[in-house]
């Protein structure tokens, strides 16, 4: 809301004539009324008509398309929260403005505010042409914010009050959302029943099929699981309708190929597994997993050259993948099966030198909260978890919620950074009303504010220091406010804005704590993975030593019996044919013109 108010003041968009104070007490409606009463926004001389509403709606849609979500939100706020336009609540264009405002707020990151307007659209009833798009938008918000259970309960609450049934499309949306909630809760039977009710005309049909396949696979029903996954990736009759898809389909399709490969692998059908892994496209985010699992399938089958080819492609394309230690260990296991024992020992020595220190660091981090906090600060200060020159961060497999929370933290920091400007706007409005112009008393306090604001870049990445600097900044901002605006028509708004900064810091602290919990779980998982891989590396090293010993014993026994190994036979044969004054020059891959007699 702070960002929206700033955009409202900066852009100076056309204003409606001063509306009456909203009886509902809506904050945005009250702010708009106060701003117009203060004379900050120019009055719109055009009457509030449907044509003018449509003009503003079209302008807002243009802003939304061009990426100006905040400006679009401002325009639409001034329609749906203005009492002048309340007379048109019956009109489809007014409902369209509410839905478009919700979409603009979602684009700007204000999902909670968007829910309010989506529910207003849903409150118009199932007969409204915008009911289904609004219901879809609510489900999208639930999936994007990972708040499936919370939003499902809200939808259920409103659906229980509704006398008529949900439209067909909305019922499928509800079934998919409820199925995801049941699946997350471990209720596989209910989840399968709900996913089965999502029909082919729903955009979630492919995703529902995928979850149904997972449920069957976990029960050991591989034939049913394979049938569900194959229906996602294959269209038997190209001339007939199969099911609707949207942008989610291609990611689901890649997951289905991986699942089919894993099912085939579990059944020992390694050629089938290879086929399905090979179908994952090169631009897919799942390609690293497909290459590694394809290599593992070929290793299980005994096709060591094919397995090595997949790993070499992995090494070239994804050197910083979290699967890197698994790939190196598989390299050693392939060399072991190929009797390249010296290469096995060299690879495992590199493996231990690389990952044993990392495992020790991870174990130390898990025992030392202070050092663990330093790692979290590094992670929070970066846009991506996989940062260069940080081997622990590269190996972490972090829950997607970590990225969501870090994104929320960055958005919160961006919005709270605008609070000083917002407070200055309210104070300026008060000064304008009271005719105040003298601000000499605040000079020293303003300098103090500037000095404290200069500390923010130095504290970036350290949540504790950021909190302390934020508290100092709040105190300095309060001291810097003019005496003649401390009590005025907009003093309450300024104090409310400052209070929002305090609440934002508390929320930020909670988000930092939540990311810490997620990162701790990822560290524990990494520690377990590395310990198991190092244990497997030691066992493989022992197998390589035993294999080398056995190979030497066989060679010695063969020499005793007069049997020479293949690599020695050709050399001994040549040495037996050469005289004492002759020297053998082996072929090095290229003939020169003076080295063979048929050159012309």
Coordinates of C-alpha atoms in Angstrom, one line a residue:
X1 CA 0.0 0.0 0.0
X2 CA 2.9 2.3 0.7
X3 CA 4.2 1.8 -2.9
X4 CA 0.8 2.5 -4.3
X5 CA 0.4 5.8 -2.4
X6 CA 3.8 6.9 -3.6
X7 CA 2.9 6.1 -7.2
X8 CA -0.3 8.0 -6.7
X9 CA 1.4 11.1 -5.6
X10 CA 4.3 11.0 -8.1
X11 CA 2.3 10.3 -11.2
X12 CA -0.4 12.9 -10.4
X13 CA -3.0 10.9 -12.3
X14 CA -6.4 12.5 -13.0
X15 CA -8.5 12.4 -9.9
X16 CA -12.2 12.1 -9.4
X17 CA -14.1 14.9 -7.6
X18 CA -13.8 14.5 -3.9
X19 CA -15.8 11.4 -2.9
X20 CA -17.6 11.1 0.4
X21 CA -15.9 9.3 3.2
X22 CA -16.4 5.6 2.6
X23 CA -18.8 4.3 5.2
X24 CA -17.0 0.9 5.3
X25 CA -13.9 2.6 6.6
X26 CA -11.7 1.1 3.9
X27 CA -8.2 2.6 4.4
X28 CA -7.5 3.2 0.7
X29 CA -10.9 5.0 0.2
X30 CA -10.2 7.2 3.2
X31 CA -6.7 8.0 2.0
X32 CA -8.0 9.0 -1.4
X33 CA -10.6 11.2 0.1
X34 CA -8.1 12.9 2.4
X35 CA -5.6 13.5 -0.5
X36 CA -8.3 15.1 -2.6
X37 CA -9.6 17.2 0.3
X38 CA -6.0 18.5 0.8
X39 CA -6.0 19.6 -2.8
X40 CA -3.0 17.5 -3.7
X41 CA -4.8 15.8 -6.5
X42 CA -6.5 17.8 -9.2
X43 CA -10.2 17.4 -9.7
X44 CA -11.5 15.6 -12.7
X45 CA -14.1 17.7 -14.4
X46 CA -15.5 14.8 -16.3
X47 CA -18.6 13.2 -14.8
X48 CA -18.4 9.7 -13.4
X49 CA -20.0 7.8 -16.2
X50 CA -19.6 4.3 -17.5
X51 CA -17.8 5.6 -20.6
X52 CA -15.2 7.3 -18.4
X53 CA -14.9 4.1 -16.3
X54 CA -14.2 2.1 -19.4
X55 CA -11.6 4.7 -20.5
X56 CA -9.8 4.4 -17.1
X57 CA -10.1 0.6 -17.2
X58 CA -8.5 0.5 -20.7
X59 CA -5.7 2.8 -19.6
X60 CA -5.1 0.6 -16.5
X61 CA -5.0 -2.5 -18.7
X62 CA -2.4 -0.9 -21.0
X63 CA -0.3 -0.1 -17.9
X64 CA -0.6 -3.7 -16.7
X65 CA 0.4 -5.0 -20.1
X66 CA 3.5 -2.7 -20.3
X67 CA 4.6 -3.8 -16.8
X68 CA 3.4 -0.8 -14.8
X69 CA 1.4 -2.9 -12.3
X70 CA 1.6 -0.3 -9.5
X71 CA 0.2 2.5 -11.7
X72 CA -2.5 0.2 -13.0
X73 CA -3.4 -0.5 -9.4
X74 CA -3.7 3.2 -8.6
X75 CA -6.0 3.8 -11.5
X76 CA -8.2 0.9 -10.6
X77 CA -8.2 1.7 -6.8
X78 CA -9.7 5.1 -7.7
X79 CA -12.6 3.4 -9.5
X80 CA -13.5 0.5 -7.1
X81 CA -13.0 2.5 -3.9
X82 CA -14.7 5.7 -5.0
X83 CA -18.2 6.3 -3.9
X84 CA -18.9 8.2 -7.2
X85 CA -18.5 4.9 -9.1
X86 CA -20.5 2.8 -6.6
X87 CA -23.6 3.4 -8.6
X88 CA -22.1 1.2 -11.4
X89 CA -21.5 -1.8 -9.2
X90 CA -24.1 -3.7 -11.2
X91 CA -22.2 -3.2 -14.5
X92 CA -19.8 -5.9 -15.9
X93 CA -17.2 -3.2 -16.5
X94 CA -17.1 -2.4 -12.7
X95 CA -16.5 -6.2 -12.0
X96 CA -13.8 -6.2 -14.7
X97 CA -12.1 -3.3 -12.9
X98 CA -12.2 -5.3 -9.6
X99 CA -10.7 -8.4 -11.3
X100 CA -8.1 -6.4 -13.2
X101 CA -7.1 -4.6 -9.9
X102 CA -6.6 -8.0 -8.3
X103 CA -4.4 -9.1 -11.2
X104 CA -2.4 -5.9 -11.0
X105 CA -1.9 -6.4 -7.3
X106 CA -0.8 -10.0 -7.8
X107 CA 1.7 -8.8 -10.4
X108 CA 3.0 -6.2 -7.9
X109 CA 3.3 -8.8 -5.1
X110 CA 0.3 -7.8 -3.1
X111 CA -1.4 -11.2 -3.1
X112 CA -3.3 -10.6 0.2
X113 CA -4.8 -7.4 -1.1
X114 CA -5.6 -9.1 -4.3
X115 CA -7.6 -11.8 -2.5
X116 CA -10.0 -9.2 -1.1
X117 CA -11.0 -8.0 -4.6
X118 CA -11.1 -11.6 -6.0
X119 CA -13.6 -12.5 -3.3
X120 CA -15.6 -9.4 -4.2
X121 CA -15.9 -10.7 -7.7
X122 CA -16.7 -14.2 -6.5
X123 CA -19.4 -12.6 -4.3
X124 CA -21.3 -11.6 -7.4
X125 CA -22.3 -15.2 -7.8
X126 CA -21.6 -18.1 -10.2
X127 CA -23.8 -16.6 -12.9
X128 CA -21.3 -13.7 -13.4
X129 CA -19.0 -14.2 -16.4
X130 CA -16.0 -13.2 -14.3
X131 CA -16.6 -15.8 -11.6
X132 CA -14.5 -18.6 -13.3
X133 CA -11.5 -16.2 -14.0
X134 CA -11.6 -15.0 -10.5
X135 CA -11.7 -18.5 -9.1
X136 CA -8.8 -19.5 -11.3
X137 CA -6.9 -16.4 -10.0
X138 CA -7.5 -17.5 -6.4
X139 CA -6.2 -21.0 -7.1
X140 CA -3.1 -19.5 -8.8
X141 CA -2.5 -17.3 -5.7
X142 CA -2.7 -20.5 -3.6
X143 CA -0.2 -22.4 -5.7
X144 CA 2.2 -19.5 -6.1
X145 CA 2.3 -18.6 -2.4
X146 CA 2.3 -22.2 -1.2
X147 CA -0.8 -21.4 0.9
X148 CA -3.0 -24.1 -0.6
X149 CA -4.6 -25.2 2.7
X150 CA -5.4 -21.6 3.9
X151 CA -6.9 -20.4 0.6
X152 CA -8.8 -23.7 0.2
X153 CA -10.4 -23.1 3.6
X154 CA -11.4 -19.6 2.4
X155 CA -12.9 -20.9 -0.8
X156 CA -14.8 -23.6 1.1
X157 CA -16.2 -21.0 3.5
X158 CA -17.6 -18.9 0.7
X159 CA -18.7 -22.0 -1.3
X160 CA -20.7 -23.2 1.7
X161 CA -22.7 -20.0 1.7
X162 CA -23.5 -20.3 -2.0
X163 CA -26.8 -22.0 -2.8
X164 CA -25.9 -22.9 -6.4
X165 CA -23.2 -25.3 -7.5
X166 CA -19.8 -24.3 -8.7
X167 CA -19.3 -24.0 -12.5
X168 CA -17.7 -27.0 -14.2
X169 CA -14.3 -25.3 -14.6
X170 CA -14.3 -24.0 -11.0
X171 CA -15.2 -27.4 -9.6
X172 CA -12.2 -28.9 -11.3
X173 CA -10.0 -26.1 -10.0
X174 CA -11.3 -26.7 -6.5
X175 CA -10.7 -30.5 -6.8
X176 CA -7.1 -30.0 -7.9
X177 CA -6.4 -27.6 -5.1
X178 CA -8.1 -29.9 -2.5
X179 CA -6.1 -32.9 -4.0
X180 CA -2.8 -31.1 -3.5
X181 CA -3.7 -30.3 0.1
X182 CA -4.7 -34.0 0.8
X183 CA -1.5 -35.2 -0.9
X184 CA 0.7 -32.9 1.2
X185 CA -1.2 -34.2 4.3
X186 CA -0.3 -37.8 3.3
X187 CA -3.9 -38.8 2.6
X188 CA -3.2 -40.7 -0.7
X189 CA -6.7 -42.2 -1.1
X190 CA -8.5 -38.9 -0.8
X191 CA -6.0 -37.2 -3.0
X192 CA -6.4 -39.8 -5.7
X193 CA -10.2 -39.5 -5.6
X194 CA -10.0 -35.7 -5.9
X195 CA -7.4 -35.8 -8.7
X196 CA -9.5 -38.3 -10.6
X197 CA -12.4 -35.8 -10.6
X198 CA -10.2 -33.3 -12.6
X199 CA -11.4 -33.9 -16.2
X200 CA -9.7 -33.4 -19.6
X201 CA -11.2 -29.9 -20.0
X202 CA -9.3 -28.6 -17.0
X203 CA -5.9 -26.9 -17.3
X204 CA -4.8 -29.1 -14.3
X205 CA -5.6 -32.4 -16.0
X206 CA -1.9 -33.2 -16.8
X207 CA -0.7 -32.2 -13.3
X208 CA -3.5 -34.3 -11.7
X209 CA -2.5 -37.3 -13.8
X210 CA 1.1 -36.8 -12.6
X211 CA 0.1 -36.9 -8.9
X212 CA -2.1 -39.9 -9.6
X213 CA 0.9 -41.6 -11.1
X214 CA 3.0 -40.8 -8.0
X215 CA 0.4 -42.2 -5.7
X216 CA 0.3 -45.5 -7.7
X217 CA 4.1 -45.7 -7.8
X218 CA 4.4 -45.3 -4.0
X219 CA 1.9 -48.1 -3.6
X220 CA 4.0 -50.3 -5.9
X221 CA 1.3 -50.3 -8.7
X222 CA 3.8 -49.6 -11.4
X223 CA 1.6 -50.5 -14.3
X224 CA -1.1 -48.0 -13.3
X225 CA 1.6 -45.4 -12.6
X226 CA 3.2 -45.9 -16.0
X227 CA -0.2 -45.7 -17.7
X228 CA -0.9 -42.3 -16.0
X229 CA 2.5 -40.9 -16.9
X230 CA 2.3 -42.1 -20.5
X231 CA -1.0 -40.4 -20.9
X232 CA 0.8 -37.1 -20.1
X233 CA 3.7 -37.5 -22.6
X234 CA 2.0 -39.3 -25.4
X235 CA -0.9 -38.4 -27.6
X236 CA -2.2 -41.5 -29.3
X237 CA -4.4 -39.9 -31.9
X238 CA -3.1 -36.6 -33.1
X239 CA -6.4 -35.7 -34.8
X240 CA -8.5 -35.9 -31.7
X241 CA -8.8 -33.8 -28.6
X242 CA -6.8 -35.1 -25.6
X243 CA -6.7 -32.5 -22.9
X244 CA -6.1 -28.8 -22.4
X245 CA -2.7 -27.5 -21.5
X246 CA -1.1 -24.3 -20.3
X247 CA 2.4 -23.1 -19.5
X248 CA 2.7 -25.6 -16.7
X249 CA 2.3 -28.6 -19.0
X250 CA 5.9 -28.7 -20.3
X251 CA 7.4 -28.8 -16.8
X252 CA 4.9 -31.6 -15.8
X253 CA 5.9 -33.4 -19.0
X254 CA 9.6 -33.4 -18.1
X255 CA 8.7 -34.7 -14.6
X256 CA 6.6 -37.4 -16.2
X257 CA 9.5 -38.6 -18.3
X258 CA 11.7 -38.7 -15.2
X259 CA 9.1 -40.7 -13.4
X260 CA 8.7 -43.1 -16.3
X261 CA 12.4 -43.7 -16.3
X262 CA 12.5 -44.3 -12.5
X263 CA 9.6 -46.7 -12.8
X264 CA 11.4 -48.7 -15.6
X265 CA 14.6 -48.6 -13.5
X266 CA 12.7 -50.1 -10.5
X267 CA 11.4 -52.9 -12.7
X268 CA 14.9 -53.6 -14.1
X269 CA 13.9 -52.4 -17.6
X270 CA 17.0 -50.4 -18.2
X271 CA 16.6 -49.9 -21.9
X272 CA 13.1 -48.4 -21.3
X273 CA 14.6 -46.2 -18.6
X274 CA 17.3 -45.0 -21.0
X275 CA 14.6 -44.2 -23.6
X276 CA 12.5 -42.1 -21.2
X277 CA 15.5 -40.2 -19.8
X278 CA 16.7 -39.5 -23.3
X279 CA 13.3 -37.8 -24.0
X280 CA 13.9 -35.0 -21.5
X281 CA 14.7 -31.9 -23.7
X282 CA 18.1 -30.1 -23.5
X283 CA 16.5 -26.9 -22.3
X284 CA 14.7 -28.5 -19.4
X285 CA 15.6 -27.8 -15.8
X286 CA 15.4 -31.6 -15.2
X287 CA 18.2 -32.4 -17.6
X288 CA 20.9 -32.9 -14.9
X289 CA 18.7 -35.4 -13.2
X290 CA 18.0 -37.2 -16.5
X291 CA 21.6 -37.5 -17.4
X292 CA 22.7 -38.8 -14.0
X293 CA 19.8 -41.3 -13.8
X294 CA 20.3 -42.4 -17.4
X295 CA 24.0 -43.1 -16.6
X296 CA 23.0 -45.0 -13.5
X297 CA 20.6 -47.2 -15.5
X298 CA 23.3 -48.0 -18.1
X299 CA 25.7 -48.8 -15.3
X300 CA 23.1 -51.2 -13.8
X301 CA 22.7 -52.9 -17.2
X302 CA 26.5 -53.2 -17.6
X303 CA 26.8 -50.7 -20.5
X304 CA 29.7 -48.9 -19.0
X305 CA 30.7 -46.9 -22.1
X306 CA 27.2 -45.5 -22.5
X307 CA 27.2 -44.7 -18.8
X308 CA 30.5 -42.9 -19.1
X309 CA 29.2 -40.9 -22.1
X310 CA 26.3 -39.6 -20.0
X311 CA 28.6 -38.6 -17.2
X312 CA 31.0 -36.8 -19.5
X313 CA 28.1 -34.8 -20.9
X314 CA 27.0 -34.0 -17.3
X315 CA 30.5 -32.8 -16.4
X316 CA 30.7 -30.5 -19.4
X317 CA 27.2 -29.0 -18.9
X318 CA 26.6 -28.9 -15.2
X319 CA 29.9 -28.7 -13.3
X320 CA 28.3 -26.9 -10.4
X321 CA 25.3 -29.1 -9.9
X322 CA 24.4 -30.4 -6.4
X323 CA 24.7 -33.9 -8.0
X324 CA 28.4 -33.4 -8.7
X325 CA 29.7 -35.7 -5.8
X326 CA 27.3 -38.4 -6.9
X327 CA 28.6 -38.2 -10.5
X328 CA 32.2 -38.4 -9.4
X329 CA 31.5 -41.5 -7.3
X330 CA 29.7 -43.1 -10.2
X331 CA 32.7 -42.3 -12.4
X332 CA 34.8 -44.4 -10.0
X333 CA 32.3 -47.2 -9.9
X334 CA 32.3 -47.4 -13.7
X335 CA 36.1 -47.5 -13.7
X336 CA 36.0 -50.3 -11.1
X337 CA 33.7 -52.4 -13.2
X338 CA 36.0 -51.8 -16.2
X339 CA 39.1 -53.0 -14.1
X340 CA 40.8 -49.5 -14.4
X341 CA 41.9 -49.8 -10.8
X342 CA 44.5 -47.1 -10.8
X343 CA 42.0 -44.6 -12.3
X344 CA 39.5 -45.6 -9.6
X345 CA 42.0 -44.8 -6.8
X346 CA 43.0 -41.5 -8.4
X347 CA 39.3 -40.5 -8.7
X348 CA 38.5 -41.5 -5.2
X349 CA 41.5 -39.6 -3.8
X350 CA 40.2 -36.5 -5.5
X351 CA 36.7 -37.2 -4.2
X352 CA 37.9 -37.5 -0.6
X353 CA 40.2 -34.4 -0.8
X354 CA 37.3 -32.4 -2.3
X355 CA 34.3 -33.4 -0.2
X356 CA 35.7 -34.6 3.2
X357 CA 36.6 -31.0 4.2
X358 CA 33.2 -29.8 3.0
X359 CA 31.4 -32.5 5.1
X360 CA 33.5 -31.5 8.1
X361 CA 32.5 -27.8 7.6
X362 CA 28.8 -28.8 7.3
X363 CA 29.0 -30.9 10.5
X364 CA 30.6 -27.9 12.3
X365 CA 27.8 -25.6 11.0
X366 CA 25.2 -27.9 12.3
X367 CA 26.8 -27.8 15.8
X368 CA 27.6 -24.1 15.9
X369 CA 24.6 -21.7 15.6
X370 CA 26.9 -18.7 15.2
X371 CA 28.7 -20.1 12.2
X372 CA 25.4 -21.3 10.8
X373 CA 24.0 -17.8 11.1
X374 CA 26.9 -16.5 9.0
X375 CA 26.0 -19.0 6.3
X376 CA 22.4 -17.8 6.3
X377 CA 23.5 -14.2 6.0
X378 CA 25.5 -15.2 2.9
X379 CA 22.5 -17.0 1.4
X380 CA 20.1 -14.1 2.2
X381 CA 22.4 -11.5 0.7
X382 CA 22.4 -13.3 -2.7
X383 CA 19.7 -13.6 -5.3
X384 CA 20.5 -17.2 -5.9
X385 CA 21.5 -20.0 -3.6
X386 CA 24.0 -21.4 -6.1
X387 CA 26.7 -18.7 -5.7
X388 CA 30.2 -19.1 -7.2
X389 CA 33.1 -19.9 -4.9
X390 CA 30.8 -21.3 -2.1
X391 CA 31.0 -25.1 -2.3
X392 CA 28.4 -25.6 0.5
X393 CA 25.9 -23.4 -1.2
X394 CA 26.5 -25.1 -4.6
X395 CA 25.7 -28.5 -3.0
X396 CA 22.7 -27.5 -1.0
X397 CA 19.3 -28.8 -2.2
X398 CA 17.0 -26.1 -0.8
X399 CA 13.3 -26.3 -0.4
X400 CA 11.6 -23.9 -3.0
X401 CA 10.1 -22.0 0.0
X402 CA 13.6 -20.6 0.7
X403 CA 13.5 -18.8 -2.6
X404 CA 10.0 -17.5 -2.0
X405 CA 11.0 -16.2 1.5
X406 CA 14.2 -14.6 0.3
X407 CA 12.1 -12.9 -2.5
X408 CA 9.7 -11.7 0.2
X409 CA 12.5 -10.3 2.2
X410 CA 13.9 -8.4 -0.8
X411 CA 10.5 -7.1 -1.6
X412 CA 9.9 -6.0 2.0
X413 CA 13.3 -4.3 2.1
X414 CA 12.4 -2.4 -1.1
X415 CA 9.1 -1.3 0.3
X416 CA 10.4 -0.3 3.8
X417 CA 13.1 1.7 2.1
X418 CA 10.3 4.0 0.8
X419 CA 8.8 4.7 4.2
X420 CA 10.9 7.8 4.8
X421 CA 9.6 9.3 1.6
X422 CA 6.1 8.4 2.5
X423 CA 6.4 10.1 5.9
X424 CA 7.8 13.1 4.2
X425 CA 4.8 13.2 1.9
X426 CA 2.3 13.2 4.8
X427 CA 4.3 15.8 6.6
X428 CA 4.4 18.0 3.5
X429 CA 0.6 17.7 3.2
X430 CA 0.2 18.8 6.8
X431 CA 2.6 21.7 6.3
X432 CA 0.7 22.7 3.2
X433 CA -2.6 22.7 5.1
X434 CA -1.1 24.7 8.0
X435 CA 1.1 27.0 5.8
X436 CA 4.2 25.9 7.6
X437 CA 7.5 26.8 5.9
X438 CA 10.2 26.9 8.6
X439 CA 12.2 23.7 9.0
X440 CA 15.4 25.0 10.6
X441 CA 14.7 23.2 13.8
X442 CA 15.1 19.8 12.1
X443 CA 18.4 20.5 10.4
X444 CA 20.6 18.5 12.9
X445 CA 18.1 15.7 13.1
X446 CA 17.9 15.4 9.3
X447 CA 21.7 15.2 9.2
X448 CA 21.5 12.4 11.8
X449 CA 19.0 10.6 9.6
X450 CA 21.3 10.8 6.6
X451 CA 24.2 9.5 8.6
X452 CA 22.2 6.5 9.8
X453 CA 20.8 5.8 6.3
X454 CA 24.4 5.6 5.2
X455 CA 24.9 2.7 7.5
X456 CA 22.3 0.5 5.8
X457 CA 24.7 -0.7 3.0
X458 CA 27.3 -1.6 5.6
X459 CA 24.8 -3.8 7.5
X460 CA 23.4 -5.5 4.4
X461 CA 23.4 -9.3 4.8
X462 CA 23.6 -9.3 8.6
X463 CA 20.0 -9.5 9.9
X464 CA 21.0 -8.5 13.5
X465 CA 22.8 -5.4 12.3
X466 CA 20.0 -4.5 9.9
X467 CA 17.5 -4.7 12.7
X468 CA 19.6 -2.3 14.9
X469 CA 20.2 0.2 12.1
X470 CA 16.4 0.1 11.3
X471 CA 15.6 0.9 14.9
X472 CA 18.0 3.8 14.9
X473 CA 16.6 5.1 11.7
X474 CA 13.1 5.0 13.1
X475 CA 14.1 7.0 16.1
X476 CA 16.0 9.5 13.9
X477 CA 13.0 9.9 11.6
X478 CA 10.7 10.7 14.5
X479 CA 13.2 13.3 15.8
X480 CA 13.6 14.8 12.3
X481 CA 9.9 15.5 11.9
X482 CA 8.9 19.1 12.2
X483 CA 7.2 20.3 15.3
X484 CA 4.6 22.1 13.2
X485 CA 3.6 18.8 11.5
X486 CA 3.8 16.5 14.5
X487 CA 0.2 17.5 15.2
X488 CA -1.9 18.1 12.0
X489 CA -4.5 16.7 9.7
X490 CA -2.1 14.0 8.4
X491 CA -0.1 13.3 11.5
X492 CA -1.9 10.1 12.2
X493 CA -1.1 8.8 8.7
X494 CA 2.5 9.6 9.2
X495 CA 2.6 7.8 12.5
X496 CA 0.8 4.9 10.9
X497 CA 3.4 4.7 8.2
X498 CA 6.2 4.7 10.8
X499 CA 4.4 2.0 12.7
X500 CA 4.3 0.0 9.4
X501 CA 8.1 0.1 9.3
X502 CA 8.3 -1.4 12.8
X503 CA 5.8 -4.2 11.8
X504 CA 7.8 -4.7 8.6
X505 CA 11.0 -5.3 10.6
X506 CA 9.2 -7.8 12.8
X507 CA 7.9 -9.6 9.7
X508 CA 11.4 -9.6 8.2
X509 CA 12.8 -11.2 11.4
X510 CA 10.2 -13.9 11.1
X511 CA 11.0 -14.5 7.5
X512 CA 14.7 -14.7 8.3
X513 CA 14.0 -17.2 11.0
X514 CA 11.9 -19.3 8.5
X515 CA 14.7 -19.3 6.0
X516 CA 17.0 -20.4 8.7
X517 CA 14.9 -23.4 9.5
X518 CA 14.8 -24.3 5.8
X519 CA 18.5 -23.9 5.4
X520 CA 19.2 -25.9 8.5
X521 CA 17.1 -28.8 7.1
X522 CA 19.1 -28.5 3.8
X523 CA 22.4 -28.6 5.7
X524 CA 21.3 -31.7 7.6
X525 CA 20.3 -33.4 4.4
X526 CA 23.7 -32.4 2.8
X527 CA 25.6 -33.7 5.8
X528 CA 23.8 -37.1 5.5
X529 CA 24.4 -37.3 1.8
X530 CA 28.1 -36.5 2.0
X531 CA 28.6 -39.0 4.9
X532 CA 27.0 -41.7 2.9
X533 CA 28.9 -40.9 -0.3
X534 CA 32.2 -40.8 1.6
X535 CA 31.4 -44.2 3.2
X536 CA 30.6 -45.5 -0.3
X537 CA 33.9 -44.0 -1.6
X538 CA 35.9 -45.8 1.1
X539 CA 34.2 -49.1 0.2
X540 CA 34.9 -48.6 -3.5
X541 CA 38.5 -47.8 -2.7
X542 CA 38.8 -51.1 -0.8
X543 CA 37.3 -52.9 -3.8
X544 CA 39.8 -51.2 -6.1
X545 CA 42.7 -52.3 -4.0
X546 CA 41.4 -55.9 -3.8
X547 CA 40.7 -55.9 -7.5
X548 CA 44.2 -54.6 -8.3
X549 CA 45.8 -57.3 -6.1
X550 CA 43.7 -60.0 -7.7
X551 CA 44.6 -58.8 -11.2
X552 CA 48.3 -58.9 -10.3
X553 CA 48.0 -62.4 -8.9
X554 CA 46.3 -63.6 -12.1
X555 CA 49.0 -62.0 -14.3
X556 CA 51.8 -63.5 -12.2
X557 CA 50.2 -66.9 -12.5
X558 CA 49.8 -66.5 -16.2
X559 CA 53.4 -65.6 -16.6
X560 CA 54.4 -68.7 -14.7
X561 CA 52.3 -70.8 -17.1
X562 CA 53.8 -69.0 -20.1
X563 CA 50.7 -67.0 -20.9
X564 CA 51.3 -63.4 -21.6
X565 CA 48.7 -60.6 -21.2
X566 CA 47.3 -59.1 -24.4
X567 CA 49.0 -55.8 -23.9
X568 CA 52.4 -57.5 -23.8
X569 CA 52.0 -59.9 -26.7
X570 CA 52.4 -57.5 -29.6
X571 CA 55.4 -55.8 -28.0
X572 CA 57.2 -59.1 -27.4
X573 CA 56.4 -60.3 -30.9
X574 CA 58.0 -57.1 -32.4
X575 CA 61.1 -57.4 -30.2
X576 CA 61.6 -61.0 -31.3
X577 CA 61.6 -59.9 -35.0
X578 CA 64.0 -57.0 -34.6
X579 CA 67.8 -57.2 -34.8
X580 CA 70.2 -55.7 -32.3
X581 CA 71.0 -52.8 -34.6
X582 CA 67.3 -52.0 -35.4
X583 CA 64.9 -49.6 -33.6
X584 CA 61.1 -49.6 -33.7
X585 CA 59.2 -46.4 -34.1
X586 CA 55.5 -46.9 -33.3
X587 CA 52.8 -45.3 -35.5
X588 CA 51.7 -42.0 -34.1
X589 CA 48.6 -41.4 -36.2
X590 CA 50.1 -39.5 -39.2
X591 CA 52.2 -40.4 -42.2
X592 CA 54.6 -37.8 -43.8
X593 CA 55.2 -37.8 -47.5
X594 CA 58.8 -39.1 -47.3
X595 CA 57.7 -42.0 -45.0
X596 CA 56.0 -44.3 -47.6
X597 CA 57.1 -45.1 -51.1
X598 CA 53.8 -44.6 -52.9
X599 CA 53.8 -40.8 -52.4
X600 CA 53.2 -38.9 -55.6

